Structures are given as C-alpha cells and as structure tokens.
C-alpha cells in the first residue's frame, strides 16, 4: 500500500512539475527579458499549461510517409520512460522513495544513456537530413558528456561510500557535499545541461540551423512527449544535484523533508532557466573541445584528489 | 569564464528592471496626432462635404484602393456620387491626404480596423464621411477658390480682391 502511494506521489510530483515548467519557464524568461510572458489564461496565466496541452492534443498527429513508422512512434516514449524510471531511485524524503536501490547512481547513469536512443532513433526514423544531423550531434554530445557525468559523481560516491541515493543523503548530515566536491558539482551541472540538451547546449535542436533538430518531423502529442521529456529531464537533473550535492531532503525540521527537497530542486530548475536566458549556444566543435579537453581532465583530477584525501585521513 | 558568470549575473539583475511590455487592449499606446491610420472624409465648417471629387487622391494612391465617381449638384458644386476605399488594399501611406487640395481626405490616429469578413474592409462613403472638420478646422475650399457656386460671390473670398471692371478707366 505504502509503495503504491509512493509511486503515485513520485509520478504526481514529477509530472506536475514537468508540466508546470512550461509556464514557469516562460514566465521566468520573460522576467529576465523585461517582458510579461503568458498572463492571459487564468490567474497569472497559470492555465496556459492546460491551453498548451489541449492545443497539442488537437493538433494533427502526422507521421511522415517517408519515415520508419514503428521507430518513429516509439522514440518519444523511450525518453519519457527512461527519465521516469530514474525518478524511482531518487529519495523525495526519508521514506518517500519508490525503490531504494543500492546501485541508484548506476541506475541513473544507465537510464540516461538509454535516453539517448530516443533522440538518435527519433532523428534517424524521421528520414530527414536535419533530423539526422541533430541526432548525430546528440549522440556525439551525449557520448562526450556521459563519460565525465559518471566520473564527476565518483567523488560523491567515494565520500558516501555507497551508490544508493538515500545513503548519500544520510552521509551529508555532517555537511553538504557541495563544499568538498565543488569541482564535481560544476562538472555535473554542465554535464547535466548537455545531458538534457538544454540551452546553451541545445545543439541537437539548435533551431537556428536545423529547423528543430531531431524532432523536426514530430507534431501533436509526439512532439509534446519530447517537450515534456525535456522538462522531466531538467527536473531530474535538478533533483539529482539537490540530492547529491545539497543534502537532498535534509534541512531544518520545521518543514517536512519533502518540502526541502522540492525547494532545492526548484532552485536548480530556476538556475537552468537563468542559464537559458543568459548564455548563447556555443559552436559544435567548441562544445566537444570544452568537454574533452577541460571537463574530462577536471573530473579525473577531482577523483584523484578526493581519493588521495580520503585515503590520507582514513 | 568570468565573462560568462558576469553575463549570468547581469541577466539575473533584470528581475529588478521595469517590464517594457504594454498590455495592449487594456493600455492603449499613445499615437501622435499626425499618425497615419484610418482614412476619413471631412466636412467644412458649414457642414458641407469638402470633397470636390477631383480624383487626385485616387490617382495618387499607389495601390489603387480609392474609387469614386464625381457628380454635381444644382448649384454646380462637385461632390462624389460614391466614394469607396478598400482598406484591405490600403497601405496607409498618406499620399491621398497630401494630394487632396481641399483637406477633405484625412488620415487619423486609429488602427483598430480588424474584421472577420474581408468584404467588411470595403468602406463606402457613409462609413468614411464624418460630421466634423478633422485636423484642419475653419478651412473651406470654396472660400479660397475662384469659382462661385453659392458659397460666396465673385471677389468675396478670404484672400481675394474685387474683380476689375475692364471697361472702366479709373484706377
């Protein structure tokens, strides 16, 4: 019974935040660009989410005749499934976790690697050169950033001595990992940006060059799935940053732990949106160069130093 | 690296800036008096139509959206039998206003002319003609013109002298 409630709660929170982000992102961007944003539908424009969803549902759900039909239809689903699966191992509270896996971080890394298939297959099945270029960029970008996304977390794993998210949160009772693992945090944050292919790293999409990149041919709710998948991805990476580096659900006891967790998550979601509002998209080769030549050595050095310090003090 | 952080910080500070958006239907923008919007036909001070149906506006119009037919009343005063402007063609250039010798046709600061039916964009004379004088009050073409059609006698105009008696030798 409790597990069913947890599953329902996690799904409800994750999907509500992801849907609400449509409105939050547009309003926040408008604040940072001295505009007003959507404020017409309902109080503060909150019902914009509903209006957008209804619009997406009523749009023609067109599958191109030249596409690889089954793969084309399957691709957006993969994205949502892999991201929602990862939410299962994230502790929203001390007991508010669907499945307290002892390999939580590996589960997350594996799922995020699987998520790339969604984009690659979607871009390939569209049978359109822009989609294919977008998908190729996505695969190269993910390959690059997946490598040190995992490596940047190894410092945290070493310090907590566990791959389980709940154990990592418990290990931060003495102090958040942001202080000893600052480099890990920076690297993970940037890798997370690239992982969710958010601006400034939205190179697979880059609407200025590739129409809409890998989802050029998608319309209706299939496009909506990619859209929600992106917001779910932001929520997931924000939740992970909060869990791994900022103490997860830990916080003063006058508020329930879930609240602290959501507060921290929401803060990083806002950070993602702020980055979108302020930074331009780098060129493709600049991104790869930055990944391989700066962030990879940085994360390796971080592991080296963390390990050395841990052994020295043991 | 530092410049990126600075960019992010400066963008963040925009929270405290004033929004530039004008919420249009509630807040109307200021339009200067000489704004070129909807076209009207005006009347003179006496309430008569100013338009003398000279066709200058129609020939000046670069998109040929003005169509009219001249006619005369019993006193010999010219006026348009019909005057039609197709606003779905009009580009609001104001050439008709510049061409008009009688200040009859004028552009006013109003642009809210949306219609659901395209045919409603065609304005007839009764839609165009207003009862006022528009932007140029106290101007009556026939007070300045040489012709007399009942508005004034010969030589009684504003900037006119009495006609000379050609058979008289007196200065």
Coordinates of C-alpha atoms in Angstrom, one line a residue:
Chain A
X1 CA 0.0 0.0 0.0
X2 CA 2.7 2.4 1.0
X3 CA 4.7 1.6 -2.1
X4 CA 1.7 2.3 -4.3
X5 CA 1.3 5.6 -2.6
X6 CA 5.0 6.4 -3.1
X7 CA 4.8 5.6 -6.8
X8 CA 1.7 7.7 -7.2
X9 CA 3.3 10.5 -5.2
X10 CA 6.5 10.5 -7.2
X11 CA 4.7 10.3 -10.5
X12 CA 2.3 13.1 -9.5
X13 CA 5.1 15.4 -8.3
X14 CA 7.4 14.7 -11.3
X15 CA 4.7 15.1 -13.9
X16 CA 3.1 18.2 -12.2
X17 CA 6.5 19.9 -12.0
X18 CA 7.3 19.0 -15.6
X19 CA 4.0 20.3 -16.9
X20 CA 4.1 23.4 -14.7
X21 CA 7.6 24.1 -16.0
X22 CA 6.0 25.1 -19.3
X23 CA 4.5 28.1 -17.6
X24 CA 7.4 28.6 -15.1
X25 CA 10.0 28.7 -17.8
X26 CA 8.1 31.2 -20.0
X27 CA 7.3 33.5 -17.1
X28 CA 10.9 33.4 -15.7
X29 CA 12.4 34.0 -19.1
X30 CA 10.1 37.0 -19.6
X31 CA 11.1 38.4 -16.2
X32 CA 14.7 38.2 -17.2
X33 CA 14.0 39.7 -20.6
X34 CA 11.9 42.6 -19.2
X35 CA 8.7 41.1 -20.6
X36 CA 5.5 39.9 -19.1
X37 CA 5.1 36.4 -20.6
X38 CA 1.9 34.5 -20.7
X39 CA -0.6 36.1 -18.3
X40 CA -3.9 35.9 -20.0
X41 CA -5.2 32.3 -19.4
X42 CA -6.4 32.1 -15.8
X43 CA -4.7 33.7 -12.8
X44 CA -1.2 34.8 -13.7
X45 CA -1.6 32.8 -16.9
X46 CA -1.4 29.6 -14.9
X47 CA -3.9 27.8 -17.2
X48 CA -1.5 28.3 -20.1
X49 CA -0.3 24.8 -19.4
X50 CA -3.8 23.4 -19.9
X51 CA -4.3 25.5 -23.0
X52 CA -1.0 24.3 -24.5
X53 CA -1.8 20.7 -23.7
X54 CA -5.2 20.9 -25.3
X55 CA -3.6 22.5 -28.3
X56 CA -1.1 19.7 -28.6
X57 CA -3.8 17.1 -28.3
X58 CA -5.9 18.6 -31.0
X59 CA -3.1 19.1 -33.5
X60 CA -2.8 16.7 -36.4
X61 CA -0.6 13.9 -35.3
X62 CA 1.2 13.4 -38.5
X63 CA 3.6 10.5 -39.2
X64 CA 5.6 11.3 -42.3
X65 CA 5.1 8.8 -45.1
X66 CA 8.8 8.5 -45.7
X67 CA 9.6 7.8 -42.0
X68 CA 10.3 4.5 -40.4
X69 CA 6.9 4.2 -38.8
X70 CA 7.3 2.0 -35.7
X71 CA 10.6 3.5 -34.7
X72 CA 9.2 7.0 -35.3
X73 CA 6.3 6.3 -32.9
X74 CA 8.4 4.6 -30.3
X75 CA 11.1 7.2 -30.0
X76 CA 9.4 9.8 -27.8
X77 CA 8.1 7.1 -25.5
X78 CA 11.7 5.9 -24.7
X79 CA 12.7 9.4 -23.5
X80 CA 9.8 9.6 -21.0
X81 CA 10.1 6.0 -19.8
X82 CA 13.9 6.3 -19.1
X83 CA 13.5 9.6 -17.2
X84 CA 10.5 8.5 -15.2
X85 CA 12.3 5.2 -14.3
X86 CA 15.1 7.2 -12.8
X87 CA 12.7 9.1 -10.6
X88 CA 12.1 5.7 -8.9
X89 CA 15.5 5.7 -7.2
X90 CA 15.5 9.4 -6.0
X91 CA 14.6 9.9 -2.4
X92 CA 12.0 12.7 -2.1
X93 CA 12.0 12.1 1.7
X94 CA 13.4 9.7 4.2
X95 CA 10.7 7.1 3.3
X96 CA 9.4 8.8 0.2
X97 CA 11.3 6.7 -2.3
X98 CA 9.9 4.1 -4.7
X99 CA 12.8 1.8 -4.8
X100 CA 15.9 2.3 -2.5
X101 CA 18.4 0.7 -4.9
X102 CA 21.9 0.1 -3.7
X103 CA 23.1 1.0 -7.2
X104 CA 21.0 4.1 -7.6
X105 CA 23.7 6.2 -9.3
X106 CA 24.5 3.4 -11.8
X107 CA 20.8 3.0 -12.5
X108 CA 20.5 6.7 -13.3
X109 CA 23.6 6.7 -15.5
X110 CA 22.4 3.6 -17.3
X111 CA 18.9 5.1 -17.9
X112 CA 20.3 8.4 -19.1
X113 CA 22.4 6.5 -21.6
X114 CA 19.3 4.7 -22.8
X115 CA 17.6 8.1 -23.2
X116 CA 20.0 8.9 -26.0
X117 CA 18.4 6.2 -28.1
X118 CA 15.2 8.1 -28.1
X119 CA 16.8 11.1 -29.7
X120 CA 19.0 9.1 -32.1
X121 CA 16.2 6.8 -33.2
X122 CA 13.7 9.7 -33.4
X123 CA 16.1 11.7 -35.6
X124 CA 17.0 8.7 -37.7
X125 CA 13.4 7.4 -38.2
X126 CA 12.3 10.9 -39.4
X127 CA 14.4 10.2 -42.5
X128 CA 15.1 13.9 -42.8
X129 CA 18.6 15.3 -43.1
X130 CA 18.1 18.0 -40.5
X131 CA 16.8 15.4 -38.0
X132 CA 19.7 13.1 -38.8
X133 CA 22.2 15.8 -38.3
X134 CA 20.5 16.7 -35.0
X135 CA 20.5 13.1 -33.9
X136 CA 24.2 12.7 -34.8
X137 CA 25.1 15.8 -32.8
X138 CA 23.0 14.5 -29.9
X139 CA 24.8 11.1 -29.9
X140 CA 28.3 12.7 -30.1
X141 CA 27.4 15.2 -27.4
X142 CA 25.9 12.6 -25.1
X143 CA 28.8 10.3 -25.6
X144 CA 31.2 13.1 -24.6
X145 CA 29.2 14.3 -21.6
X146 CA 28.1 10.9 -20.4
X147 CA 31.8 10.0 -19.7
X148 CA 32.5 12.6 -17.2
X149 CA 29.0 12.9 -15.9
X150 CA 29.7 9.5 -14.3
X151 CA 33.2 10.4 -13.3
X152 CA 32.1 13.6 -11.7
X153 CA 29.8 11.6 -9.4
X154 CA 32.6 9.3 -8.3
X155 CA 33.9 11.8 -5.7
X156 CA 30.5 11.8 -4.1
X157 CA 30.3 8.0 -4.2
X158 CA 33.7 7.8 -2.6
X159 CA 32.8 10.2 0.2
X160 CA 29.4 8.5 0.9
X161 CA 30.9 5.0 0.4
X162 CA 27.7 4.0 -1.4
X163 CA 25.9 4.1 -4.7
X164 CA 22.5 4.4 -3.0
X165 CA 20.9 7.9 -3.1
X166 CA 19.5 7.5 0.4
X167 CA 22.9 6.6 1.8
X168 CA 24.4 9.6 0.0
X169 CA 21.8 11.9 1.6
X170 CA 22.4 10.3 5.0
X171 CA 26.2 10.9 4.6
X172 CA 25.6 14.6 4.1
X173 CA 24.2 15.0 7.7
X174 CA 27.6 16.5 8.7
X175 CA 27.8 18.9 5.8
X176 CA 26.7 19.1 2.2
X177 CA 28.9 17.6 -0.5
X178 CA 29.0 20.9 -2.3
X179 CA 31.9 22.1 -0.2
X180 CA 34.4 19.2 -0.7
X181 CA 33.0 18.3 -4.1
X182 CA 32.7 21.7 -5.7
X183 CA 34.5 20.7 -8.9
X184 CA 32.4 17.6 -9.1
X185 CA 29.3 19.8 -8.7
X186 CA 30.4 22.2 -11.5
X187 CA 31.2 19.3 -13.9
X188 CA 28.0 17.5 -13.1
X189 CA 26.0 20.7 -13.6
X190 CA 27.5 21.3 -17.0
X191 CA 27.2 17.7 -18.0
X192 CA 23.6 17.7 -16.8
X193 CA 22.9 20.7 -19.1
X194 CA 24.4 18.8 -22.0
X195 CA 22.6 15.6 -21.0
X196 CA 19.1 17.3 -21.1
X197 CA 20.3 19.2 -24.2
X198 CA 19.1 22.4 -22.7
X199 CA 20.3 25.8 -23.8
X200 CA 23.1 26.8 -24.0
X201 CA 23.9 23.2 -25.1
X202 CA 20.8 22.6 -27.2
X203 CA 23.0 21.8 -30.2
X204 CA 20.9 18.7 -31.3
X205 CA 17.9 21.1 -31.6
X206 CA 19.6 24.4 -32.5
X207 CA 16.5 25.8 -34.2
X208 CA 18.7 28.5 -35.9
X209 CA 20.5 25.9 -38.1
X210 CA 18.5 22.6 -38.0
X211 CA 14.8 23.7 -38.0
X212 CA 14.2 21.8 -34.8
X213 CA 16.9 19.2 -35.0
X214 CA 15.9 15.7 -34.1
X215 CA 12.2 16.5 -33.6
X216 CA 11.7 18.5 -36.8
X217 CA 9.2 16.0 -38.2
X218 CA 7.3 15.4 -34.9
X219 CA 3.9 17.0 -34.3
X220 CA 1.0 16.8 -31.9
X221 CA 1.4 14.9 -28.7
X222 CA 4.6 13.1 -30.0
X223 CA 6.3 16.5 -30.1
X224 CA 4.6 17.1 -26.7
X225 CA 6.3 14.0 -25.4
X226 CA 9.8 15.3 -26.4
X227 CA 8.8 18.6 -24.9
X228 CA 7.6 17.2 -21.5
X229 CA 10.6 14.8 -21.7
X230 CA 12.9 17.8 -21.8
X231 CA 11.2 19.3 -18.7
X232 CA 11.3 16.0 -16.9
X233 CA 15.0 15.9 -17.7
X234 CA 15.5 19.3 -16.2
X235 CA 13.6 18.2 -13.1
X236 CA 15.6 15.0 -12.8
X237 CA 19.0 16.7 -13.1
X238 CA 17.9 19.4 -10.6
X239 CA 16.7 16.7 -8.2
X240 CA 20.0 14.9 -8.6
X241 CA 22.0 18.0 -8.0
X242 CA 20.0 18.7 -4.9
X243 CA 20.3 15.1 -3.7
X244 CA 24.0 14.6 -4.4
X245 CA 25.5 17.9 -3.5
X246 CA 23.0 19.8 -1.5
X247 CA 21.8 17.3 1.1
X248 CA 18.6 16.2 -0.6
X249 CA 15.7 16.2 1.8
X250 CA 17.9 17.3 4.7
X251 CA 17.0 20.6 6.3
X252 CA 15.7 22.3 9.4
X253 CA 12.9 20.3 10.9
X254 CA 10.2 23.0 11.0
X255 CA 9.3 21.9 7.5
X256 CA 8.8 18.4 6.2
X257 CA 11.8 16.8 4.3
X258 CA 9.9 16.6 1.1
X259 CA 9.5 20.3 1.1
X260 CA 13.2 20.9 1.5
X261 CA 13.9 18.5 -1.3
X262 CA 11.4 20.2 -3.6
X263 CA 12.7 23.7 -2.7
X264 CA 16.3 22.8 -3.6
X265 CA 15.1 21.1 -6.8
X266 CA 13.1 24.1 -7.8
X267 CA 16.1 26.4 -7.1
X268 CA 18.2 24.5 -9.6
X269 CA 15.4 24.4 -12.1
X270 CA 15.4 28.2 -12.0
X271 CA 19.2 28.1 -12.5
X272 CA 18.7 26.1 -15.6
X273 CA 16.2 28.6 -16.9
X274 CA 18.5 31.5 -16.0
X275 CA 21.3 29.9 -18.0
X276 CA 18.9 29.7 -20.9
X277 CA 18.1 33.3 -20.5
X278 CA 21.7 34.5 -20.4
X279 CA 24.0 32.3 -22.5
X280 CA 24.4 31.9 -26.2
X281 CA 24.8 28.5 -27.8
X282 CA 28.5 27.5 -28.4
X283 CA 29.6 26.1 -31.7
X284 CA 29.5 22.4 -32.0
X285 CA 33.3 21.9 -32.0
X286 CA 33.7 24.3 -29.1
X287 CA 31.3 22.1 -27.1
X288 CA 33.3 19.0 -27.9
X289 CA 36.6 20.6 -27.2
X290 CA 35.4 22.0 -23.9
X291 CA 34.1 18.6 -22.9
X292 CA 37.1 16.5 -23.8
X293 CA 39.9 19.0 -23.0
X294 CA 38.6 20.8 -19.9
X295 CA 35.9 18.9 -18.2
X296 CA 37.2 15.4 -18.5
X297 CA 40.7 16.2 -17.0
X298 CA 38.9 18.3 -14.4
X299 CA 36.7 15.4 -13.3
X300 CA 39.6 12.9 -13.4
X301 CA 41.7 15.3 -11.2
X302 CA 38.8 15.6 -8.9
X303 CA 38.6 11.8 -8.4
X304 CA 42.4 11.7 -7.9
X305 CA 42.4 14.4 -5.2
X306 CA 39.3 13.2 -3.4
X307 CA 40.7 9.6 -3.3
X308 CA 44.0 10.8 -2.1
X309 CA 42.5 12.9 0.7
X310 CA 40.2 10.2 1.8
X311 CA 43.0 7.6 2.0
X312 CA 45.2 10.1 3.8
X313 CA 42.6 10.7 6.5
X314 CA 41.5 7.1 6.9
Chain B
X1 CA 34.9 32.1 -17.9
X2 CA 34.5 35.2 -15.8
X3 CA 32.5 36.9 -18.5
X4 CA 30.1 34.0 -18.6
X5 CA 29.4 34.4 -14.9
X6 CA 29.1 38.1 -15.3
X7 CA 26.5 37.5 -18.1
X8 CA 24.5 35.3 -15.9
X9 CA 24.6 37.8 -13.0
X10 CA 23.6 40.7 -15.2
X11 CA 20.7 38.7 -16.6
X12 CA 19.7 37.8 -13.1
X13 CA 19.6 41.5 -12.2
X14 CA 16.9 42.0 -14.8
X15 CA 14.4 40.8 -12.2
X16 CA 14.6 44.3 -10.8
X17 CA 14.1 46.0 -14.1
X18 CA 10.9 47.5 -15.4
X19 CA 9.0 45.5 -17.9
X20 CA 8.7 47.0 -21.3
X21 CA 5.5 45.3 -22.3
X22 CA 2.4 47.4 -23.0
X23 CA -0.7 45.3 -22.2
X24 CA -2.4 46.5 -25.4
X25 CA -6.1 46.1 -25.2
X26 CA -6.2 47.4 -21.6
X27 CA -3.5 50.0 -22.1
X28 CA -3.7 52.0 -25.4
X29 CA -0.5 53.2 -26.9
X30 CA 0.0 56.9 -27.5
X31 CA -0.5 57.8 -31.1
X32 CA 0.7 61.2 -32.3
X33 CA -1.9 63.4 -33.8
X34 CA -0.5 63.0 -37.3
X35 CA -0.4 59.2 -37.1
X36 CA -1.5 57.7 -40.4
X37 CA -4.4 55.4 -39.6
X38 CA -8.0 55.0 -40.7
X39 CA -9.0 57.4 -43.6
X40 CA -11.9 59.7 -43.2
X41 CA -13.7 62.3 -45.3
X42 CA -14.4 65.6 -43.5
X43 CA -16.9 68.4 -43.9
X44 CA -16.3 72.1 -43.8
X45 CA -17.5 74.5 -41.1
X46 CA -20.9 74.9 -42.7
X47 CA -21.4 71.1 -42.7
X48 CA -21.0 70.6 -46.4
X49 CA -18.8 67.9 -47.9
X50 CA -15.3 69.2 -48.6
X51 CA -14.6 66.6 -51.3
X52 CA -14.8 68.0 -54.8
X53 CA -14.3 64.7 -56.5
X54 CA -11.2 65.8 -58.3
X55 CA -9.8 62.2 -58.4
X56 CA -6.4 63.4 -57.2
X57 CA -6.4 61.0 -54.3
X58 CA -7.4 58.1 -56.5
X59 CA -4.6 58.8 -58.9
X60 CA -2.1 59.4 -56.2
X61 CA -2.9 56.1 -54.5
X62 CA -0.1 53.7 -55.2
X63 CA -2.3 50.6 -54.6
X64 CA -5.4 51.9 -56.3
X65 CA -7.6 51.4 -53.3
X66 CA -9.7 54.5 -53.7
X67 CA -12.6 54.5 -56.1
X68 CA -15.1 57.4 -56.7
X69 CA -17.5 58.9 -59.1
X70 CA -17.9 62.7 -59.5
X71 CA -21.2 64.4 -59.9
X72 CA -22.6 68.0 -59.5
X73 CA -25.5 69.4 -57.5
X74 CA -27.9 72.0 -59.0
X75 CA -25.6 74.9 -57.9
X76 CA -22.7 73.4 -59.8
X77 CA -20.8 72.2 -56.7
X78 CA -18.9 69.0 -57.4
X79 CA -19.2 66.1 -55.0
X80 CA -18.5 62.3 -55.2
X81 CA -21.5 60.2 -56.1
X82 CA -19.9 57.3 -54.3
X83 CA -16.6 57.2 -52.6
X84 CA -15.1 53.8 -51.8
X85 CA -11.9 52.8 -50.0
X86 CA -10.8 49.2 -50.0
X87 CA -8.9 49.0 -46.7
X88 CA -7.7 45.5 -47.3
X89 CA -5.5 47.1 -50.0
X90 CA -4.7 50.4 -48.4
X91 CA -1.2 50.7 -47.2
X92 CA -1.8 53.9 -45.1
X93 CA 0.9 55.8 -47.0
X94 CA -1.0 59.1 -46.7
X95 CA -0.4 60.1 -50.3
X96 CA -4.1 60.8 -50.8
X97 CA -4.1 63.2 -47.9
X98 CA -1.1 65.0 -49.4
X99 CA -2.8 65.1 -52.8
X100 CA -6.1 66.4 -51.6
X101 CA -6.5 70.1 -52.5
X102 CA -9.4 70.6 -50.1
X103 CA -8.3 68.9 -46.9
X104 CA -11.3 66.5 -47.4
X105 CA -9.5 63.2 -47.1
X106 CA -7.5 62.8 -43.9
X107 CA -5.8 60.0 -42.0
X108 CA -6.5 59.8 -38.3
X109 CA -4.8 58.0 -35.4
X110 CA -6.9 54.9 -35.3
X111 CA -5.7 51.5 -36.5
X112 CA -8.3 49.1 -34.9
X113 CA -10.0 48.1 -38.0
X114 CA -10.0 44.3 -37.7
X115 CA -12.8 42.4 -39.4
X116 CA -13.8 38.8 -39.6
X117 CA -15.3 39.2 -43.1
X118 CA -13.0 40.6 -45.8
X119 CA -15.9 42.3 -47.6
X120 CA -16.3 44.5 -44.5
X121 CA -13.0 46.1 -45.2
X122 CA -14.5 48.0 -48.1
X123 CA -15.7 51.3 -46.7
X124 CA -18.4 53.2 -48.5
X125 CA -18.9 57.0 -48.4
X126 CA -21.3 56.8 -45.4
X127 CA -18.6 55.0 -43.4
X128 CA -15.9 57.4 -44.4
X129 CA -17.7 60.7 -44.0
X130 CA -17.7 62.3 -40.6
X131 CA -19.7 65.3 -39.5
X132 CA -16.6 67.3 -38.2
X133 CA -13.7 69.1 -39.8
X134 CA -10.9 66.8 -38.8
X135 CA -7.4 68.1 -38.5
X136 CA -7.9 71.4 -40.4
X137 CA -10.7 73.5 -38.8
X138 CA -12.1 76.7 -40.4
X139 CA -10.9 75.8 -43.9
X140 CA -13.4 76.0 -46.7
X141 CA -12.1 75.4 -50.1
X142 CA -14.8 77.4 -51.9
X143 CA -13.9 80.5 -49.8
X144 CA -10.5 80.4 -51.4
X145 CA -11.4 79.1 -54.8
X146 CA -12.2 81.3 -57.8
X147 CA -15.4 79.5 -58.7
X148 CA -18.7 80.7 -57.2
X149 CA -21.2 78.0 -56.5
X150 CA -23.3 79.7 -53.9
X151 CA -20.8 79.7 -51.1
X152 CA -19.6 83.2 -51.9
X153 CA -19.9 85.8 -54.7
X154 CA -17.1 86.7 -57.0
X155 CA -14.3 88.6 -55.2
X156 CA -15.8 88.0 -51.8
X157 CA -13.3 85.3 -50.8
X158 CA -10.8 85.3 -47.9
X159 CA -7.8 86.2 -50.0
X160 CA -9.4 87.8 -52.9
X161 CA -9.8 91.2 -54.4
X162 CA -12.9 92.6 -56.1
X163 CA -12.9 91.9 -59.8
X164 CA -11.8 94.7 -62.0
X165 CA -14.3 96.4 -64.3
X166 CA -12.4 96.1 -67.5
X167 CA -14.4 98.9 -69.2
X168 CA -13.6 101.4 -66.5
X169 CA -10.6 103.7 -66.9
X170 CA -10.5 104.7 -63.3
X171 CA -7.7 103.2 -61.2

